[in-house]
Structures are given as structure tokens and as C-alpha cells.
PDB file of C-alpha atoms in Angstrom:
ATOM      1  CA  UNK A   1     -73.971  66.327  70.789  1.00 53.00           C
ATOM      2  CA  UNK A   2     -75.609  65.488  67.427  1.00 56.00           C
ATOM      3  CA  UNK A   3     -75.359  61.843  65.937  1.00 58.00           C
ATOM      4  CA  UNK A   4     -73.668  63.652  63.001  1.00 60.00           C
ATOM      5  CA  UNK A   5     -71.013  65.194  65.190  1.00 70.00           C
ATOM      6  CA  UNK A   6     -69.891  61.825  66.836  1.00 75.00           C
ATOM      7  CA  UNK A   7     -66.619  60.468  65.832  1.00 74.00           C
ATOM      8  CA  UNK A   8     -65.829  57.317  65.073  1.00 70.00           C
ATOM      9  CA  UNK A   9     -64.647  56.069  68.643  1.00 71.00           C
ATOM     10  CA  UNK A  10     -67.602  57.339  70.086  1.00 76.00           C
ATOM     11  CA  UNK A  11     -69.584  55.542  67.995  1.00 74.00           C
ATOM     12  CA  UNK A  12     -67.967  52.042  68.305  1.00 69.00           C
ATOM     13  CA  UNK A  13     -68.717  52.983  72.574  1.00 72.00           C
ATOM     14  CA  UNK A  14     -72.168  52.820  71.930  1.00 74.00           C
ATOM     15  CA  UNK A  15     -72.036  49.866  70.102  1.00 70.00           C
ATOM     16  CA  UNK A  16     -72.636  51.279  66.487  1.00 71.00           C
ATOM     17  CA  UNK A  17     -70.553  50.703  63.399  1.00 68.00           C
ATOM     18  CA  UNK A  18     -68.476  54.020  61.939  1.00 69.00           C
ATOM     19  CA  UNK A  19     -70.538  56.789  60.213  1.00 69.00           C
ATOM     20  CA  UNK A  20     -70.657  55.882  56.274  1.00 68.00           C
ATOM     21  CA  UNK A  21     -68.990  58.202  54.145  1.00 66.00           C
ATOM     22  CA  UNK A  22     -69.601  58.507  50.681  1.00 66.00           C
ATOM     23  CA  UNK A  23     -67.085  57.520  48.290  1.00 67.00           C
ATOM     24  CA  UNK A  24     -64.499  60.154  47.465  1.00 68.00           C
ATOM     25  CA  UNK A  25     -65.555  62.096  50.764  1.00 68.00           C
ATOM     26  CA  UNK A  26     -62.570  62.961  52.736  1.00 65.00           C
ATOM     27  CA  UNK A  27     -62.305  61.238  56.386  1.00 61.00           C
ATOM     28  CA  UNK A  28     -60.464  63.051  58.775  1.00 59.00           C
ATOM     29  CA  UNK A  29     -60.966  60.510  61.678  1.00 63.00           C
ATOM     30  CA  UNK A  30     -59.542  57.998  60.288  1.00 65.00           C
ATOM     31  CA  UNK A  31     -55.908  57.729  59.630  1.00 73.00           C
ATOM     32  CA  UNK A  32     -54.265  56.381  56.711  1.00 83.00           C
ATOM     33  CA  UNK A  33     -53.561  52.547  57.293  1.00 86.00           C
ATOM     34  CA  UNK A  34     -49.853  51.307  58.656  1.00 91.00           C
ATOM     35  CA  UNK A  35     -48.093  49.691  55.959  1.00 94.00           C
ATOM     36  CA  UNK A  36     -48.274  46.457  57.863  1.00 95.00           C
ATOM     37  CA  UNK A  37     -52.190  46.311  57.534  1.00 94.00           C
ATOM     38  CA  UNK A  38     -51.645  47.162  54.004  1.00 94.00           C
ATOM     39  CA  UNK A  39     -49.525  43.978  53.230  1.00 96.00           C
ATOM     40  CA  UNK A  40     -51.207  42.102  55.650  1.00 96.00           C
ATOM     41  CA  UNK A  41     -54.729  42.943  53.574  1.00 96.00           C
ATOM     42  CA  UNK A  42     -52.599  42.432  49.975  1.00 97.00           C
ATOM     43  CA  UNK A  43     -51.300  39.037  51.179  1.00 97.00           C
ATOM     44  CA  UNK A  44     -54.940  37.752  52.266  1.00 97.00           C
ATOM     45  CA  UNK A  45     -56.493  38.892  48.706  1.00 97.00           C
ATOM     46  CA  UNK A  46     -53.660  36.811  47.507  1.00 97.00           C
ATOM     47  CA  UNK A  47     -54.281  34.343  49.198  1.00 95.00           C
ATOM     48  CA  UNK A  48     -58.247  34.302  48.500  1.00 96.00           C
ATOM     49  CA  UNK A  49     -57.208  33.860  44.169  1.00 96.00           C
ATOM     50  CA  UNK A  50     -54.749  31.310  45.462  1.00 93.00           C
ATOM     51  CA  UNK A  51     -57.550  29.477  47.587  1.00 92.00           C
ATOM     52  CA  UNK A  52     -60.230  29.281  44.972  1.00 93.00           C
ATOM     53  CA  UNK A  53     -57.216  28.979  41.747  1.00 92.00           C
ATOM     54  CA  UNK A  54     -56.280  25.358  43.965  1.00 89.00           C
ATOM     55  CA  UNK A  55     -59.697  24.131  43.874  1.00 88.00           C
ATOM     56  CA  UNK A  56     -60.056  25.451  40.188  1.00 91.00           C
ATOM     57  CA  UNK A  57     -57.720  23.768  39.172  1.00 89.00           C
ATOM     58  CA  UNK A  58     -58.868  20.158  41.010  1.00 86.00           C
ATOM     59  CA  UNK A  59     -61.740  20.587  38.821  1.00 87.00           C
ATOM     60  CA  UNK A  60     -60.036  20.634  35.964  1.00 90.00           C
ATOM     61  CA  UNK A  61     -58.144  17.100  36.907  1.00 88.00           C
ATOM     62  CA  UNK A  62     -61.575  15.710  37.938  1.00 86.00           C
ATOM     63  CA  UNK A  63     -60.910  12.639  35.849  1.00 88.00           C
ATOM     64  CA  UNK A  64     -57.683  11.947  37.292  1.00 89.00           C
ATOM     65  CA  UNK A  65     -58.774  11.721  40.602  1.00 83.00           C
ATOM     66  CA  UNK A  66     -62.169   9.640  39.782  1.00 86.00           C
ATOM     67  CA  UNK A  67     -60.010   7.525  37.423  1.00 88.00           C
ATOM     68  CA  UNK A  68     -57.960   6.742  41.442  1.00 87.00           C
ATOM     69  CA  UNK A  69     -60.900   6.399  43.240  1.00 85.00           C
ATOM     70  CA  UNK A  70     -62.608   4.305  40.812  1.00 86.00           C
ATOM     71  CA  UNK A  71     -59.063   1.908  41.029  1.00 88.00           C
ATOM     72  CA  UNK A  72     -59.374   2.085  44.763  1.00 86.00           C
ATOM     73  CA  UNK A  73     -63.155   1.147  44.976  1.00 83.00           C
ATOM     74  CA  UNK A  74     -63.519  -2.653  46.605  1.00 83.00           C
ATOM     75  CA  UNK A  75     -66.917  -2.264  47.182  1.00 83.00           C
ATOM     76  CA  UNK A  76     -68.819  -4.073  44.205  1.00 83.00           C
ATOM     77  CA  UNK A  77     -72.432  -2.036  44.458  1.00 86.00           C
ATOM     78  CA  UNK A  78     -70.723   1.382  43.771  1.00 85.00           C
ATOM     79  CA  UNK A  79     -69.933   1.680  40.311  1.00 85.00           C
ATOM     80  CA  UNK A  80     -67.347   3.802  38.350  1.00 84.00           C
ATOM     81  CA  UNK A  81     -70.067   6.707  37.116  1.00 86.00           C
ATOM     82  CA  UNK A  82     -71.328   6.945  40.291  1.00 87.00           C
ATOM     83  CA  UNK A  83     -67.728   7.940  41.746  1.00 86.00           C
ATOM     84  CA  UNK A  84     -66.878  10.062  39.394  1.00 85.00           C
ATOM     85  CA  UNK A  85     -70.130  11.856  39.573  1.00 86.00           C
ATOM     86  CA  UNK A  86     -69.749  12.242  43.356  1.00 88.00           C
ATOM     87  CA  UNK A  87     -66.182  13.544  42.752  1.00 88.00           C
ATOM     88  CA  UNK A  88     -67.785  16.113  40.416  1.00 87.00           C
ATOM     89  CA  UNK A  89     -70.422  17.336  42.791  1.00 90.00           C
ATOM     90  CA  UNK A  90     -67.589  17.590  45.554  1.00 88.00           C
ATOM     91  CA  UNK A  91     -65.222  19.284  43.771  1.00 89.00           C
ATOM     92  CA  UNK A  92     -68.115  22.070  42.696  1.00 92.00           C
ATOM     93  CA  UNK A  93     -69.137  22.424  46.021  1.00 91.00           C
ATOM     94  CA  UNK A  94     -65.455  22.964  46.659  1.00 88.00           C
ATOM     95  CA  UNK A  95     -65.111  25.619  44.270  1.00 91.00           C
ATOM     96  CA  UNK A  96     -67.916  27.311  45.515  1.00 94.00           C
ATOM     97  CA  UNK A  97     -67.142  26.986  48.983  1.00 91.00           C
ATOM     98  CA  UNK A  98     -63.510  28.300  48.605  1.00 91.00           C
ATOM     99  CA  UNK A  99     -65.129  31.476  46.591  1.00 95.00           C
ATOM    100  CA  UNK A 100     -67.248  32.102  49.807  1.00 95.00           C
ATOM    101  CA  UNK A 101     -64.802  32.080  52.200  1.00 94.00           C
ATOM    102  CA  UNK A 102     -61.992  33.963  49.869  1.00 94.00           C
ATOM    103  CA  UNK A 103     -65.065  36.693  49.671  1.00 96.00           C
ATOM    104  CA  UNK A 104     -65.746  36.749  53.242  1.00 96.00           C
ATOM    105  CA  UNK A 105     -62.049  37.095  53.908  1.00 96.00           C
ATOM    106  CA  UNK A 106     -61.161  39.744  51.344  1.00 96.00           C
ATOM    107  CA  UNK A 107     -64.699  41.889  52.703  1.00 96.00           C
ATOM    108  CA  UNK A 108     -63.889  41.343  56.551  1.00 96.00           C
ATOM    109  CA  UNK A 109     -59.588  42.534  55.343  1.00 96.00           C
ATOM    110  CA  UNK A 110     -60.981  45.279  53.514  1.00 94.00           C
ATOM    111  CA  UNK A 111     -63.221  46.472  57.095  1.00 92.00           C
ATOM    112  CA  UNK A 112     -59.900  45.323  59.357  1.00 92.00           C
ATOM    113  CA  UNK A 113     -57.515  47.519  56.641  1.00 91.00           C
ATOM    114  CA  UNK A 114     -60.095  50.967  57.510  1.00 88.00           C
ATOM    115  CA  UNK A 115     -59.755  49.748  61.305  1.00 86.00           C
ATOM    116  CA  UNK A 116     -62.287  47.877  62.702  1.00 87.00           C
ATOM    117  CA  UNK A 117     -61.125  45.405  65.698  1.00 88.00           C
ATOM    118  CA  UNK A 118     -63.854  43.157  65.034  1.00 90.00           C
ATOM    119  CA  UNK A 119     -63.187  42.630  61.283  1.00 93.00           C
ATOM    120  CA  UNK A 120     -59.952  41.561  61.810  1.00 93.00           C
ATOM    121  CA  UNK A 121     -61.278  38.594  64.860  1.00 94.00           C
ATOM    122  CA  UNK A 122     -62.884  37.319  62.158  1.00 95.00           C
ATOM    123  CA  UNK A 123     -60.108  37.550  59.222  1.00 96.00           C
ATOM    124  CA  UNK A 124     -58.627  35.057  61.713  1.00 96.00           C
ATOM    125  CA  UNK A 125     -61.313  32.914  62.179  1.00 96.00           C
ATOM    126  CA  UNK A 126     -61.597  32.792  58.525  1.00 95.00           C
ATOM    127  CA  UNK A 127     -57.901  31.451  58.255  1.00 94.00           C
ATOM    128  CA  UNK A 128     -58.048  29.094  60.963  1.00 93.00           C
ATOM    129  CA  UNK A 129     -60.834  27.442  59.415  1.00 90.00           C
ATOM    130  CA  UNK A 130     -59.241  26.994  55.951  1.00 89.00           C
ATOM    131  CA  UNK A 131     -55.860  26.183  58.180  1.00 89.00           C
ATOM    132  CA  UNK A 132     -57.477  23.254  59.618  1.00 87.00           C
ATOM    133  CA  UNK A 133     -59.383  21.881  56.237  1.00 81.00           C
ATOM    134  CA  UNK A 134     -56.179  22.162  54.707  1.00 81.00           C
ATOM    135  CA  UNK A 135     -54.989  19.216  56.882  1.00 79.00           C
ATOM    136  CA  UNK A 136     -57.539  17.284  55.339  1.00 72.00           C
ATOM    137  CA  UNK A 137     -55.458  16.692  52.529  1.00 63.00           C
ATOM    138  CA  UNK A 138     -55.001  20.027  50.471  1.00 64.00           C
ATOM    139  CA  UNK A 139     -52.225  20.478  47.743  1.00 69.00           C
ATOM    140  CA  UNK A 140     -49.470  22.981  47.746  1.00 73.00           C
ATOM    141  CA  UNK A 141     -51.426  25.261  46.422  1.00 77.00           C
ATOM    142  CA  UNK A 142     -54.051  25.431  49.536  1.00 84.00           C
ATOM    143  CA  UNK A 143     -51.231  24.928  51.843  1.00 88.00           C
ATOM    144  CA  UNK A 144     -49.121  28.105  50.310  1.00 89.00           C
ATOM    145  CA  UNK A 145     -52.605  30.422  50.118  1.00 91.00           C
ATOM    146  CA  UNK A 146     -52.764  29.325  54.046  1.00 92.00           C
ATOM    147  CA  UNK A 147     -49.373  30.435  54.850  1.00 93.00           C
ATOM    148  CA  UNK A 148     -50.071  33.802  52.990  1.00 95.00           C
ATOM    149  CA  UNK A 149     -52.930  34.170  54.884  1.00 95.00           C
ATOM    150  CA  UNK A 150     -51.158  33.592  58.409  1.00 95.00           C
ATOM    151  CA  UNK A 151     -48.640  36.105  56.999  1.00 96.00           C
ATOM    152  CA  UNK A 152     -51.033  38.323  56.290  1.00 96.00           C
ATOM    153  CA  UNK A 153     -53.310  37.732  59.368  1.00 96.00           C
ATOM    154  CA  UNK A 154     -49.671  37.755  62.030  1.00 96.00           C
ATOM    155  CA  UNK A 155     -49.490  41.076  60.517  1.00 96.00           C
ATOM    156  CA  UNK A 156     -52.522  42.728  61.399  1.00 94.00           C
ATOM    157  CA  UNK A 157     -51.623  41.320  65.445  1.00 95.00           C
ATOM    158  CA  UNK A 158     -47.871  43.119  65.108  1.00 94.00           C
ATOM    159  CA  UNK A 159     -47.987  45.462  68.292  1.00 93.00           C
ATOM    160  CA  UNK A 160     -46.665  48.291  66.075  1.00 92.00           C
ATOM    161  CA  UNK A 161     -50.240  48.309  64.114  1.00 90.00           C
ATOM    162  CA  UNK A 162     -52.594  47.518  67.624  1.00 87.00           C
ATOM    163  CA  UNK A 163     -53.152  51.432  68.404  1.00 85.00           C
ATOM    164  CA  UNK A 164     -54.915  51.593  64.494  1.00 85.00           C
ATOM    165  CA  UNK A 165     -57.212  49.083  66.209  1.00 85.00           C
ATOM    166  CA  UNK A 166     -58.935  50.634  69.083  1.00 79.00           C
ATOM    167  CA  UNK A 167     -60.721  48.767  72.057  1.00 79.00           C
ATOM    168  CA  UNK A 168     -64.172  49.196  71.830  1.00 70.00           C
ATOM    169  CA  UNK A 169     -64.867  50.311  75.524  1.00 67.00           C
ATOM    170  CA  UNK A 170     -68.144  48.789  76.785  1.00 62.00           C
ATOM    171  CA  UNK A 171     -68.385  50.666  80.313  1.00 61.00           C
ATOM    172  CA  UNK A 172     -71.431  53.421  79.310  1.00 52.00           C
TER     173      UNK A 172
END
């Protein structure tokens, strides 16, 4: 048998990734998505905007929250510009950071939506990681794009959608 006649399954046995397909090009392997990995993937987009909008938006109160810190400060050799500058730098690296993991978990739900077991281990990695820095003290707004993210994520694990995932069997 030809590498161009393999299917997909017998692919992921050998340990390779799906044949590409050009855009447009039918697929008959793979089977349109349950409607569960279809909301689950539409809630974790969601919840990717929601992530980085939060963080946007602590940006935009930067002064606020320097104006805090700079009332809390008791130690005299820090001064006000050098908090809020710090604040600054934090909250871009924020911003930046919550783009990278929104894009990371809107690429890997887009691979876990056409199938691939994998993808979705590390959709929930993804959310467990911006589960537990959201106990560091996010706002609403982090803690309601984590929730849509579980949703989204629970949904993907319902054992109505687990046969769209298939086991990657290892035994050669």
C-alpha cells in the first residue's frame, strides 16, 4: 500500500500526522464534526477574545492601578515612576502573553475540532494553565473566559463525541 492510499487512522498508527489536503478538497475520511466539538471549539475562541479583551482592558486602567500601588508603596527607595513603569511593562507582557496562549488555544481547538486526540490534551493543558493564573488575582473578565473555556474544553471529553477522537494504537 502506497503512502497516498493510507487513511487517516493508519497514519496516526505509524506515528504520522493526517495527510494534508488542500483547501476546498473534499475529505472523505473524515467526518463532519459532532455539534458538541463545534460549541466546544466556538466557546474556546470566545474565550481566547475574552482572555486577551481582560488584559486589554487592564492596560487601559494602567494609571489606576499604579496610582494604588504607588499609595501602597512603604518602601522609601522605590519611587512613584518607577512603579508605574513596572506596572506598564507587566501589563504589556500580559497582553502579549494572553495573545499567545488565546492563539495556541484557538490553533490546537481548530486541530481537536478536525479530530486529532492529541490537540485536544493540549486545549486542556492550555486551560488549566490560564485556570490556575487566574487565581492569582484575575478580574471577572479572566475568570468568565476560564469558565468558557472549561465549558468548551468538558465538551470535547463528553463520551458522546470520544469515538470522533480515535486512540492512536502504538502496538506495530
Amino acid at each position: 500500500m502506497s503512502e497516498a492510499d493510507e487513511s487517516d487512522d493508519q497514519r496516526r498508527a505509524r506515528g504520522l500526522p493526517p495527510a494534508p489536503h488542500l483547501p476546498g478538497d473534499p475529505d472523505p475520511d473524515r467526518p463532519e464534526p459532532p455539534k458538541q466539538v463545534n460549541t466546544g471549539f466556538g466557546l474556546i475562541v470566545a474565550a481566547s477574545v475574552m482572555l486577551v479583551l481582560a488584559f486589554v482592558l487592564e492596560l487601559l486602567r494602567k494609571d489606576e492601578f499604579a496610582e494604588q500601588l504607588i499609595a501602597q508603596n512603604t518602601d522609601e527607595n522605590i519611587t512613584g515612576a518607577q512603579i508605574a513603569a513596572g506596572v506598564e511593562s507587566m501589563l504589556w507582557a500580559l497582553v502579549v502573553g494572553a495573545v499567545a496562549v488565546g492563539t495556541l488555544m484557538v490553533l490546537f481547538a481548530w486541530k481537536a475540532r478536525q479530530g486529532t486526540r492529541s490537540a485536544r490534551t493540549v486545549v486542556t493543558v492550555l486551560v488549566v494553565v490560564i485556570a490556575l493564573f487566574s487565581l492569582l488575582g484575575g478580574g471577572y473578565t479572566v475568570i468568565g473566559a476560564v469558565l468558557l473555556a472549561l465549558c468548551g474544553t468538558a465538551l470535547m471529553y463528553l463520551p458522546s463525541v470520544d469515538p470522533y477522537f480515535p486512540r492512536v494504537n502504538r502496538n506495530r
